[in-house]
PDB file of C-alpha atoms in Angstrom:
ATOM      1  CA  MET A   1     -10.743 -20.687  26.438  1.00 39.00           C
ATOM      2  CA  ALA A   2     -10.789 -18.197  29.290  1.00 38.00           C
ATOM      3  CA  SER A   3      -7.974 -18.047  31.755  1.00 41.00           C
ATOM      4  CA  SER A   4     -10.279 -18.822  34.691  1.00 40.00           C
ATOM      5  CA  SER A   5     -13.771 -20.074  35.418  1.00 39.00           C
ATOM      6  CA  SER A   6     -14.629 -16.742  37.019  1.00 39.00           C
ATOM      7  CA  SER A   7     -13.900 -14.848  33.802  1.00 42.00           C
ATOM      8  CA  LEU A   8     -16.073 -17.313  31.937  1.00 42.00           C
ATOM      9  CA  ARG A   9     -18.940 -16.608  34.312  1.00 37.00           C
ATOM     10  CA  VAL A  10     -18.436 -12.849  34.005  1.00 41.00           C
ATOM     11  CA  SER A  11     -18.522 -13.027  30.211  1.00 44.00           C
ATOM     12  CA  ALA A  12     -21.588 -15.247  30.219  1.00 41.00           C
ATOM     13  CA  LEU A  13     -23.379 -12.882  32.601  1.00 37.00           C
ATOM     14  CA  LEU A  14     -22.546  -9.866  30.444  1.00 45.00           C
ATOM     15  CA  LEU A  15     -23.723 -11.634  27.322  1.00 44.00           C
ATOM     16  CA  VAL A  16     -27.063 -12.401  28.960  1.00 35.00           C
ATOM     17  CA  MET A  17     -27.399  -8.724  29.884  1.00 40.00           C
ATOM     18  CA  PHE A  18     -26.701  -7.738  26.292  1.00 42.00           C
ATOM     19  CA  LEU A  19     -29.238 -10.161  24.876  1.00 39.00           C
ATOM     20  CA  VAL A  20     -32.052  -9.111  27.177  1.00 34.00           C
ATOM     21  CA  GLY A  21     -31.460  -5.471  26.301  1.00 40.00           C
ATOM     22  CA  GLY A  22     -30.557  -4.357  29.810  1.00 42.00           C
ATOM     23  CA  SER A  23     -27.218  -2.901  28.859  1.00 44.00           C
ATOM     24  CA  ALA A  24     -26.113   0.683  29.344  1.00 51.00           C
ATOM     25  CA  MET A  25     -23.273   1.903  27.186  1.00 58.00           C
ATOM     26  CA  VAL A  26     -20.979   4.820  27.885  1.00 63.00           C
ATOM     27  CA  VAL A  27     -20.789   7.098  24.862  1.00 69.00           C
ATOM     28  CA  SER A  28     -17.707   9.279  24.425  1.00 67.00           C
ATOM     29  CA  ALA A  29     -17.167  11.843  21.693  1.00 68.00           C
ATOM     30  CA  GLY A  30     -13.828  13.168  21.569  1.00 74.00           C
ATOM     31  CA  ASN A  31     -11.770  15.337  23.887  1.00 93.00           C
ATOM     32  CA  PHE A  32      -8.260  13.966  24.167  1.00 97.00           C
ATOM     33  CA  TYR A  33      -7.678  15.660  27.525  1.00 97.00           C
ATOM     34  CA  GLN A  34     -10.564  13.642  28.939  1.00 96.00           C
ATOM     35  CA  ASP A  35     -10.279  10.405  26.955  1.00 96.00           C
ATOM     36  CA  MET A  36      -6.561   9.758  26.574  1.00 98.00           C
ATOM     37  CA  ASP A  37      -3.289   9.754  28.447  1.00 98.00           C
ATOM     38  CA  ILE A  38       0.025  10.391  26.682  1.00 98.00           C
ATOM     39  CA  THR A  39       2.187   7.512  27.866  1.00 98.00           C
ATOM     40  CA  TRP A  40       5.555   7.913  26.165  1.00 98.00           C
ATOM     41  CA  GLY A  41       7.599  10.087  23.837  1.00 98.00           C
ATOM     42  CA  ASP A  42       9.147  12.707  26.119  1.00 97.00           C
ATOM     43  CA  GLY A  43       7.156  15.606  24.689  1.00 97.00           C
ATOM     44  CA  ARG A  44       6.844  14.243  21.152  1.00 98.00           C
ATOM     45  CA  ALA A  45       3.091  13.787  21.579  1.00 98.00           C
ATOM     46  CA  GLN A  46       0.965  16.920  21.898  1.00 98.00           C
ATOM     47  CA  ILE A  47      -2.691  17.620  22.570  1.00 98.00           C
ATOM     48  CA  LEU A  48      -3.821  20.737  20.676  1.00 97.00           C
ATOM     49  CA  ASP A  49      -6.984  22.692  19.781  1.00 97.00           C
ATOM     50  CA  ASN A  50      -8.438  22.506  23.301  1.00 96.00           C
ATOM     51  CA  GLY A  51      -8.319  18.727  23.256  1.00 97.00           C
ATOM     52  CA  GLY A  52      -9.604  18.290  19.713  1.00 97.00           C
ATOM     53  CA  LEU A  53      -6.347  17.196  18.086  1.00 98.00           C
ATOM     54  CA  LEU A  54      -3.508  14.906  19.150  1.00 98.00           C
ATOM     55  CA  THR A  55      -0.264  14.686  17.192  1.00 98.00           C
ATOM     56  CA  LEU A  56       2.418  12.029  17.507  1.00 98.00           C
ATOM     57  CA  SER A  57       5.939  12.567  16.244  1.00 98.00           C
ATOM     58  CA  LEU A  58       8.942  10.371  15.586  1.00 98.00           C
ATOM     59  CA  ASP A  59      12.619  11.212  15.229  1.00 97.00           C
ATOM     60  CA  ASN A  60      15.759   9.103  15.267  1.00 95.00           C
ATOM     61  CA  THR A  61      15.729   9.075  19.075  1.00 96.00           C
ATOM     62  CA  SER A  62      12.152   8.114  19.913  1.00 97.00           C
ATOM     63  CA  GLY A  63       8.571   7.839  18.792  1.00 98.00           C
ATOM     64  CA  SER A  64       5.500   8.542  20.938  1.00 98.00           C
ATOM     65  CA  GLY A  65       2.165   7.126  21.966  1.00 98.00           C
ATOM     66  CA  PHE A  66      -1.019   7.398  24.024  1.00 98.00           C
ATOM     67  CA  GLN A  67      -3.699   5.181  25.522  1.00 98.00           C
ATOM     68  CA  SER A  68      -7.308   5.519  26.608  1.00 98.00           C
ATOM     69  CA  ASN A  69      -8.081   6.257  30.224  1.00 97.00           C
ATOM     70  CA  ASN A  70     -10.898   3.702  30.103  1.00 97.00           C
ATOM     71  CA  GLN A  71     -10.798  -0.031  29.591  1.00 97.00           C
ATOM     72  CA  TYR A  72     -13.556  -1.630  27.538  1.00 97.00           C
ATOM     73  CA  LEU A  73     -15.195  -5.011  27.147  1.00 96.00           C
ATOM     74  CA  PHE A  74     -16.853  -4.657  23.723  1.00 97.00           C
ATOM     75  CA  GLY A  75     -17.472  -1.415  21.875  1.00 97.00           C
ATOM     76  CA  LYS A  76     -17.517   0.523  18.638  1.00 97.00           C
ATOM     77  CA  PHE A  77     -14.507   2.826  18.292  1.00 98.00           C
ATOM     78  CA  ASP A  78     -13.892   5.505  15.661  1.00 98.00           C
ATOM     79  CA  MET A  79     -10.765   7.587  15.166  1.00 98.00           C
ATOM     80  CA  GLN A  80      -9.843  10.015  12.425  1.00 98.00           C
ATOM     81  CA  LEU A  81      -6.214   9.890  11.322  1.00 98.00           C
ATOM     82  CA  LYS A  82      -4.068  11.868   8.915  1.00 98.00           C
ATOM     83  CA  LEU A  83      -0.902   9.939   8.171  1.00 98.00           C
ATOM     84  CA  ILE A  84       2.672  11.125   7.637  1.00 96.00           C
ATOM     85  CA  PRO A  85       3.055  13.063   4.369  1.00 95.00           C
ATOM     86  CA  GLY A  86       5.929  12.507   1.978  1.00 93.00           C
ATOM     87  CA  ASN A  87       8.563   9.847   2.454  1.00 92.00           C
ATOM     88  CA  SER A  88       7.439   7.799   5.455  1.00 94.00           C
ATOM     89  CA  ALA A  89       9.369   4.593   4.750  1.00 93.00           C
ATOM     90  CA  GLY A  90      10.214   2.623   7.883  1.00 93.00           C
ATOM     91  CA  THR A  91       7.558   4.253  10.061  1.00 95.00           C
ATOM     92  CA  VAL A  92       4.556   2.567  11.672  1.00 96.00           C
ATOM     93  CA  THR A  93       1.490   4.542  12.790  1.00 98.00           C
ATOM     94  CA  THR A  94      -0.923   2.523  14.919  1.00 98.00           C
ATOM     95  CA  TYR A  95      -4.455   2.540  16.296  1.00 98.00           C
ATOM     96  CA  TYR A  96      -5.501  -0.579  18.169  1.00 98.00           C
ATOM     97  CA  LEU A  97      -7.123  -2.244  21.170  1.00 98.00           C
ATOM     98  CA  SER A  98      -5.160  -4.414  23.578  1.00 98.00           C
ATOM     99  CA  SER A  99      -5.214  -6.030  26.988  1.00 97.00           C
ATOM    100  CA  GLN A 100      -2.036  -6.792  28.932  1.00 95.00           C
ATOM    101  CA  GLY A 101      -0.011  -9.887  29.752  1.00 92.00           C
ATOM    102  CA  SER A 102       1.425 -12.903  27.944  1.00 91.00           C
ATOM    103  CA  THR A 103      -2.055 -14.151  27.004  1.00 95.00           C
ATOM    104  CA  HIS A 104      -3.294 -10.748  25.906  1.00 97.00           C
ATOM    105  CA  ASP A 105      -5.998 -10.003  23.347  1.00 98.00           C
ATOM    106  CA  GLU A 106      -5.404  -7.399  20.643  1.00 98.00           C
ATOM    107  CA  ILE A 107      -7.205  -5.907  17.632  1.00 98.00           C
ATOM    108  CA  ASP A 108      -4.717  -4.119  15.379  1.00 98.00           C
ATOM    109  CA  MET A 109      -4.706  -1.404  12.760  1.00 98.00           C
ATOM    110  CA  GLU A 110      -1.146  -0.507  11.752  1.00 97.00           C
ATOM    111  CA  PHE A 111      -0.192   1.811   8.900  1.00 97.00           C
ATOM    112  CA  LEU A 112       3.150   0.945   7.313  1.00 95.00           C
ATOM    113  CA  GLY A 113       4.867   3.936   5.761  1.00 93.00           C
ATOM    114  CA  ASN A 114       6.367   3.993   2.285  1.00 91.00           C
ATOM    115  CA  LEU A 115       8.344   6.039  -0.207  1.00 88.00           C
ATOM    116  CA  SER A 116       6.772   9.238  -1.498  1.00 84.00           C
ATOM    117  CA  GLY A 117       4.048   8.446  -3.996  1.00 83.00           C
ATOM    118  CA  ASP A 118       3.722   4.803  -2.967  1.00 88.00           C
ATOM    119  CA  PRO A 119       0.680   3.760  -0.906  1.00 89.00           C
ATOM    120  CA  PHE A 120       0.626   3.162   2.795  1.00 91.00           C
ATOM    121  CA  ILE A 121      -0.217  -0.426   3.750  1.00 95.00           C
ATOM    122  CA  LEU A 122      -2.977  -0.945   6.319  1.00 98.00           C
ATOM    123  CA  HIS A 123      -1.940  -3.995   8.335  1.00 97.00           C
ATOM    124  CA  THR A 124      -4.661  -5.688  10.440  1.00 98.00           C
ATOM    125  CA  ASN A 125      -4.373  -8.511  12.959  1.00 98.00           C
ATOM    126  CA  VAL A 126      -6.405 -10.189  15.700  1.00 98.00           C
ATOM    127  CA  TYR A 127      -4.830 -11.744  18.796  1.00 97.00           C
ATOM    128  CA  SER A 128      -6.689 -13.960  21.234  1.00 96.00           C
ATOM    129  CA  GLN A 129      -5.071 -15.275  24.409  1.00 93.00           C
ATOM    130  CA  GLY A 130      -1.638 -14.285  23.200  1.00 93.00           C
ATOM    131  CA  LYS A 131      -1.880 -15.843  19.748  1.00 93.00           C
ATOM    132  CA  GLY A 132      -2.014 -13.719  16.615  1.00 94.00           C
ATOM    133  CA  ASN A 133      -0.781 -14.651  13.120  1.00 94.00           C
ATOM    134  CA  ARG A 134      -4.080 -13.542  11.590  1.00 97.00           C
ATOM    135  CA  GLU A 135      -2.791 -10.769   9.345  1.00 97.00           C
ATOM    136  CA  GLN A 136      -4.600  -9.197   6.441  1.00 98.00           C
ATOM    137  CA  GLN A 137      -3.100  -6.230   4.605  1.00 97.00           C
ATOM    138  CA  PHE A 138      -4.666  -3.647   2.315  1.00 98.00           C
ATOM    139  CA  TYR A 139      -3.795  -0.683   0.167  1.00 97.00           C
ATOM    140  CA  LEU A 140      -6.132   2.267   0.667  1.00 96.00           C
ATOM    141  CA  TRP A 141      -8.171   3.702  -2.210  1.00 94.00           C
ATOM    142  CA  PHE A 142      -7.258   7.310  -1.336  1.00 95.00           C
ATOM    143  CA  ASP A 143      -4.277   9.320  -0.140  1.00 95.00           C
ATOM    144  CA  PRO A 144      -4.369   8.943   3.670  1.00 97.00           C
ATOM    145  CA  THR A 145      -1.849  11.770   4.094  1.00 96.00           C
ATOM    146  CA  ALA A 146      -3.905  14.471   2.362  1.00 96.00           C
ATOM    147  CA  ASP A 147      -6.776  14.630   4.825  1.00 97.00           C
ATOM    148  CA  PHE A 148      -8.350  12.927   7.812  1.00 98.00           C
ATOM    149  CA  HIS A 149     -10.180   9.634   7.300  1.00 98.00           C
ATOM    150  CA  THR A 150     -12.187   7.585   9.778  1.00 98.00           C
ATOM    151  CA  TYR A 151     -10.872   4.195  10.907  1.00 98.00           C
ATOM    152  CA  SER A 152     -13.253   2.066  12.952  1.00 98.00           C
ATOM    153  CA  ILE A 153     -13.173  -1.091  15.031  1.00 98.00           C
ATOM    154  CA  LEU A 154     -16.451  -2.771  15.968  1.00 98.00           C
ATOM    155  CA  TRP A 155     -15.966  -5.450  18.640  1.00 98.00           C
ATOM    156  CA  ASN A 156     -19.031  -7.258  19.907  1.00 97.00           C
ATOM    157  CA  PRO A 157     -19.969 -10.798  20.975  1.00 96.00           C
ATOM    158  CA  GLN A 158     -20.668 -11.764  17.356  1.00 96.00           C
ATOM    159  CA  GLY A 159     -17.417 -10.646  15.807  1.00 98.00           C
ATOM    160  CA  ILE A 160     -14.930  -7.918  14.907  1.00 98.00           C
ATOM    161  CA  ILE A 161     -15.371  -5.618  11.907  1.00 98.00           C
ATOM    162  CA  PHE A 162     -12.642  -3.276  10.640  1.00 98.00           C
ATOM    163  CA  SER A 163     -13.921  -0.325   8.602  1.00 98.00           C
ATOM    164  CA  VAL A 164     -12.473   2.652   6.725  1.00 98.00           C
ATOM    165  CA  ASP A 165     -14.743   5.671   6.178  1.00 98.00           C
ATOM    166  CA  GLY A 166     -17.690   3.436   7.029  1.00 97.00           C
ATOM    167  CA  ILE A 167     -16.732   0.756   4.483  1.00 98.00           C
ATOM    168  CA  PRO A 168     -15.977  -2.636   6.044  1.00 98.00           C
ATOM    169  CA  ILE A 169     -12.691  -4.150   4.942  1.00 98.00           C
ATOM    170  CA  ARG A 170     -12.422  -7.196   7.216  1.00 98.00           C
ATOM    171  CA  GLN A 171     -14.576  -9.341   9.491  1.00 98.00           C
ATOM    172  CA  PHE A 172     -13.396 -11.822  12.134  1.00 97.00           C
ATOM    173  CA  LYS A 173     -16.349 -13.817  13.419  1.00 97.00           C
ATOM    174  CA  ASN A 174     -16.699 -15.306  16.878  1.00 97.00           C
ATOM    175  CA  GLU A 175     -16.225 -19.015  16.215  1.00 96.00           C
ATOM    176  CA  GLU A 176     -15.229 -19.971  19.746  1.00 96.00           C
ATOM    177  CA  SER A 177     -18.046 -22.526  19.848  1.00 95.00           C
ATOM    178  CA  ASN A 178     -16.132 -24.261  17.039  1.00 95.00           C
ATOM    179  CA  GLY A 179     -12.805 -24.150  18.862  1.00 94.00           C
ATOM    180  CA  VAL A 180     -11.402 -20.864  17.561  1.00 96.00           C
ATOM    181  CA  PRO A 181     -10.316 -18.562  20.443  1.00 96.00           C
ATOM    182  CA  TYR A 182     -12.073 -15.193  20.386  1.00 97.00           C
ATOM    183  CA  PRO A 183     -11.232 -12.032  22.387  1.00 97.00           C
ATOM    184  CA  GLN A 184     -14.167 -11.675  24.767  1.00 95.00           C
ATOM    185  CA  TYR A 185     -12.883 -12.254  28.300  1.00 95.00           C
ATOM    186  CA  GLN A 186     -10.278  -9.500  28.731  1.00 96.00           C
ATOM    187  CA  ALA A 187     -10.937  -5.774  28.891  1.00 97.00           C
ATOM    188  CA  MET A 188      -8.868  -3.721  26.473  1.00 98.00           C
ATOM    189  CA  ARG A 189      -7.699  -0.122  26.186  1.00 98.00           C
ATOM    190  CA  VAL A 190      -7.421   1.915  23.005  1.00 98.00           C
ATOM    191  CA  TYR A 191      -3.807   2.615  22.050  1.00 98.00           C
ATOM    192  CA  ALA A 192      -2.035   4.639  19.387  1.00 98.00           C
ATOM    193  CA  SER A 193       1.640   5.079  18.612  1.00 98.00           C
ATOM    194  CA  LEU A 194       4.168   6.204  16.050  1.00 98.00           C
ATOM    195  CA  TRP A 195       7.431   4.306  15.982  1.00 96.00           C
ATOM    196  CA  ALA A 196      10.358   3.224  13.807  1.00 94.00           C
ATOM    197  CA  ALA A 197      10.490  -0.245  12.246  1.00 90.00           C
ATOM    198  CA  GLU A 198      12.777   0.140   9.263  1.00 87.00           C
ATOM    199  CA  ASP A 199      13.996  -3.441   9.706  1.00 86.00           C
ATOM    200  CA  TRP A 200      10.642  -4.809   8.472  1.00 80.00           C
ATOM    201  CA  ALA A 201       7.951  -2.192   7.816  1.00 79.00           C
ATOM    202  CA  THR A 202       8.734  -1.202   4.222  1.00 82.00           C
ATOM    203  CA  ARG A 203       9.241  -4.028   1.728  1.00 78.00           C
ATOM    204  CA  GLY A 204      10.457  -6.339   4.448  1.00 82.00           C
ATOM    205  CA  GLY A 205      13.113  -3.889   5.575  1.00 78.00           C
ATOM    206  CA  LEU A 206      14.623  -3.239   2.140  1.00 82.00           C
ATOM    207  CA  VAL A 207      13.759   0.470   2.276  1.00 84.00           C
ATOM    208  CA  LYS A 208      15.299   2.337   5.193  1.00 90.00           C
ATOM    209  CA  THR A 209      14.083   5.461   6.945  1.00 92.00           C
ATOM    210  CA  ASP A 210      15.324   8.818   5.637  1.00 93.00           C
ATOM    211  CA  TRP A 211      15.951  10.569   8.934  1.00 95.00           C
ATOM    212  CA  THR A 212      16.669  13.863   7.178  1.00 95.00           C
ATOM    213  CA  LYS A 213      12.871  14.060   6.787  1.00 93.00           C
ATOM    214  CA  ALA A 214      12.314  13.777  10.551  1.00 95.00           C
ATOM    215  CA  PRO A 215      10.449  14.592  12.640  1.00 97.00           C
ATOM    216  CA  PHE A 216       7.609  12.552  11.165  1.00 97.00           C
ATOM    217  CA  THR A 217       4.142  13.528  12.389  1.00 98.00           C
ATOM    218  CA  ALA A 218       0.762  11.752  12.364  1.00 98.00           C
ATOM    219  CA  SER A 219      -2.443  13.425  13.542  1.00 98.00           C
ATOM    220  CA  TYR A 220      -5.490  12.050  15.363  1.00 98.00           C
ATOM    221  CA  LYS A 221      -8.884  13.656  16.011  1.00 97.00           C
ATOM    222  CA  ASN A 222     -12.569  12.949  16.654  1.00 97.00           C
ATOM    223  CA  PHE A 223     -12.170   9.821  18.754  1.00 97.00           C
ATOM    224  CA  SER A 224     -15.562   8.407  19.647  1.00 96.00           C
ATOM    225  CA  SER A 225     -16.629   5.281  21.466  1.00 95.00           C
ATOM    226  CA  ASN A 226     -19.977   3.638  22.066  1.00 95.00           C
ATOM    227  CA  ALA A 227     -18.820   0.996  24.460  1.00 96.00           C
ATOM    228  CA  CYS A 228     -19.020  -0.967  27.668  1.00 96.00           C
ATOM    229  CA  VAL A 229     -16.500   0.494  30.122  1.00 96.00           C
ATOM    230  CA  TRP A 230     -14.832  -2.027  32.418  1.00 95.00           C
ATOM    231  CA  SER A 231     -13.912  -0.693  35.855  1.00 94.00           C
ATOM    232  CA  ASN A 232     -13.232  -2.361  39.206  1.00 92.00           C
ATOM    233  CA  GLY A 233     -14.300  -5.745  37.898  1.00 90.00           C
ATOM    234  CA  ALA A 234     -17.653  -4.561  36.562  1.00 92.00           C
ATOM    235  CA  SER A 235     -19.034  -3.400  33.231  1.00 89.00           C
ATOM    236  CA  SER A 236     -21.043  -0.251  32.625  1.00 90.00           C
ATOM    237  CA  CYS A 237     -23.287  -2.468  30.521  1.00 86.00           C
ATOM    238  CA  GLY A 238     -24.476  -4.081  33.718  1.00 69.00           C
ATOM    239  CA  SER A 239     -25.637  -0.776  35.153  1.00 48.00           C
ATOM    240  CA  SER A 240     -29.008   0.885  34.909  1.00 41.00           C
ATOM    241  CA  SER A 241     -27.347   4.255  34.494  1.00 38.00           C
ATOM    242  CA  THR A 242     -25.916   5.603  31.280  1.00 39.00           C
ATOM    243  CA  SER A 243     -23.914   8.536  30.011  1.00 39.00           C
ATOM    244  CA  GLY A 244     -25.180   9.991  26.770  1.00 38.00           C
ATOM    245  CA  SER A 245     -27.135   7.826  24.366  1.00 44.00           C
ATOM    246  CA  ASN A 246     -27.910   4.270  25.349  1.00 48.00           C
ATOM    247  CA  SER A 247     -28.269   3.065  21.763  1.00 67.00           C
ATOM    248  CA  ASN A 248     -26.961  -0.466  21.744  1.00 81.00           C
ATOM    249  CA  SER A 249     -27.480  -1.447  18.112  1.00 89.00           C
ATOM    250  CA  TRP A 250     -23.733  -2.012  17.732  1.00 94.00           C
ATOM    251  CA  LEU A 251     -23.889  -4.911  20.202  1.00 92.00           C
ATOM    252  CA  SER A 252     -25.730  -7.053  17.686  1.00 92.00           C
ATOM    253  CA  GLU A 253     -24.407  -5.410  14.520  1.00 95.00           C
ATOM    254  CA  GLN A 254     -23.269  -7.718  11.751  1.00 95.00           C
ATOM    255  CA  LEU A 255     -22.659  -7.293   8.047  1.00 97.00           C
ATOM    256  CA  ASP A 256     -25.770  -7.335   5.877  1.00 96.00           C
ATOM    257  CA  TYR A 257     -25.970  -8.060   2.140  1.00 97.00           C
ATOM    258  CA  SER A 258     -24.960  -4.510   1.193  1.00 97.00           C
ATOM    259  CA  THR A 259     -22.003  -4.218   3.567  1.00 97.00           C
ATOM    260  CA  GLN A 260     -20.813  -7.712   2.660  1.00 97.00           C
ATOM    261  CA  GLY A 261     -20.705  -6.473  -0.932  1.00 98.00           C
ATOM    262  CA  GLN A 262     -18.664  -3.444   0.092  1.00 98.00           C
ATOM    263  CA  MET A 263     -16.187  -5.646   1.968  1.00 98.00           C
ATOM    264  CA  LYS A 264     -15.886  -7.992  -1.015  1.00 98.00           C
ATOM    265  CA  TRP A 265     -15.135  -5.002  -3.267  1.00 98.00           C
ATOM    266  CA  VAL A 266     -12.324  -3.878  -0.971  1.00 98.00           C
ATOM    267  CA  GLN A 267     -10.880  -7.363  -0.625  1.00 98.00           C
ATOM    268  CA  ASN A 268     -11.044  -8.043  -4.371  1.00 98.00           C
ATOM    269  CA  ASN A 269      -9.372  -4.757  -5.299  1.00 98.00           C
ATOM    270  CA  TYR A 270      -7.146  -3.689  -2.406  1.00 98.00           C
ATOM    271  CA  MET A 271      -6.203  -6.704  -0.266  1.00 98.00           C
ATOM    272  CA  ILE A 272      -2.530  -7.531  -0.771  1.00 97.00           C
ATOM    273  CA  TYR A 273      -2.055 -10.235   1.890  1.00 97.00           C
ATOM    274  CA  ASN A 274      -4.406 -12.734   3.517  1.00 98.00           C
ATOM    275  CA  TYR A 275      -3.116 -15.295   6.009  1.00 98.00           C
ATOM    276  CA  CYS A 276      -5.997 -17.566   5.007  1.00 97.00           C
ATOM    277  CA  THR A 277      -4.455 -18.092   1.557  1.00 97.00           C
ATOM    278  CA  ASP A 278      -0.814 -18.427   2.672  1.00 97.00           C
ATOM    279  CA  THR A 279      -0.309 -22.169   2.365  1.00 96.00           C
ATOM    280  CA  LYS A 280       3.478 -21.816   2.504  1.00 96.00           C
ATOM    281  CA  ARG A 281       3.230 -20.237   5.925  1.00 96.00           C
ATOM    282  CA  PHE A 282       0.896 -22.948   7.202  1.00 96.00           C
ATOM    283  CA  PRO A 283       2.177 -26.191   5.609  1.00 95.00           C
ATOM    284  CA  GLN A 284       0.252 -28.306   8.104  1.00 94.00           C
ATOM    285  CA  GLY A 285      -2.994 -26.668   7.043  1.00 95.00           C
ATOM    286  CA  LEU A 286      -4.596 -23.222   7.200  1.00 96.00           C
ATOM    287  CA  PRO A 287      -6.018 -21.989  10.523  1.00 96.00           C
ATOM    288  CA  GLN A 288      -9.422 -23.444  11.341  1.00 94.00           C
ATOM    289  CA  GLU A 289     -11.364 -20.204  10.943  1.00 95.00           C
ATOM    290  CA  CYS A 290     -10.185 -19.881   7.341  1.00 95.00           C
ATOM    291  CA  SER A 291     -12.552 -22.653   6.270  1.00 92.00           C
ATOM    292  CA  MET A 292     -15.575 -21.107   8.006  1.00 85.00           C
ATOM    293  CA  SER A 293     -18.008 -18.802   6.281  1.00 62.00           C
TER     294      SER A 293
END
């Protein structure tokens, strides 16, 4: 449930605007000088190529990170990443959405490094009102260190869809009407970071980071958003003005028969952990959404 009745009313009002087609999205296509703010790392993060490329680096002193200048309440977000080549064990490269506070919402993509030749693990999670524990993990069907690939988060009133190169890998539906909290009342920023987590990231902490290979570097480019910007208590989707295209098909986008088949292929072949099948972790019963279609 929302933290206050006023936030409930705001969300309900926005949803009505979406449904009647009166929304105006802000479309952004990728200049890191304009879209992002480097927030930590003491020079380890760099914006290059006239704003077209952002690199994060990690050494045994510190990692680095950045966040979007805008906050959003629903949107479709794409980012191209090229992950750390070679031995990346113990490192975590992230791209996610999050609000702030103890009851924050969060939509996570985290890439857990590994020994040379072993696959990265794509770790996904969804938090609502401070509660997560909804992890699904995947191997990727390509080498994510050899070139850039597109990682996408679609977040709308119907649900959340994680995609890789346009192929959906996970869906988290809005089942709040059935008692499952869903992130829809708190505006979120886009975040990215590169940090050290050798105590758990690789095989539960069994493989430690080889700091002789530092600095480790991950690269980001071509960030784009088709989204509702939240500013001063109001959404751009409630405005009659727009910046760029006002295509709002993403607001009602859901998986169709074809994309459901793609997601099933990924989950059958590349999913390595699903909280909805972990009965040892949930001895009192699996989370409610696990039994919903």
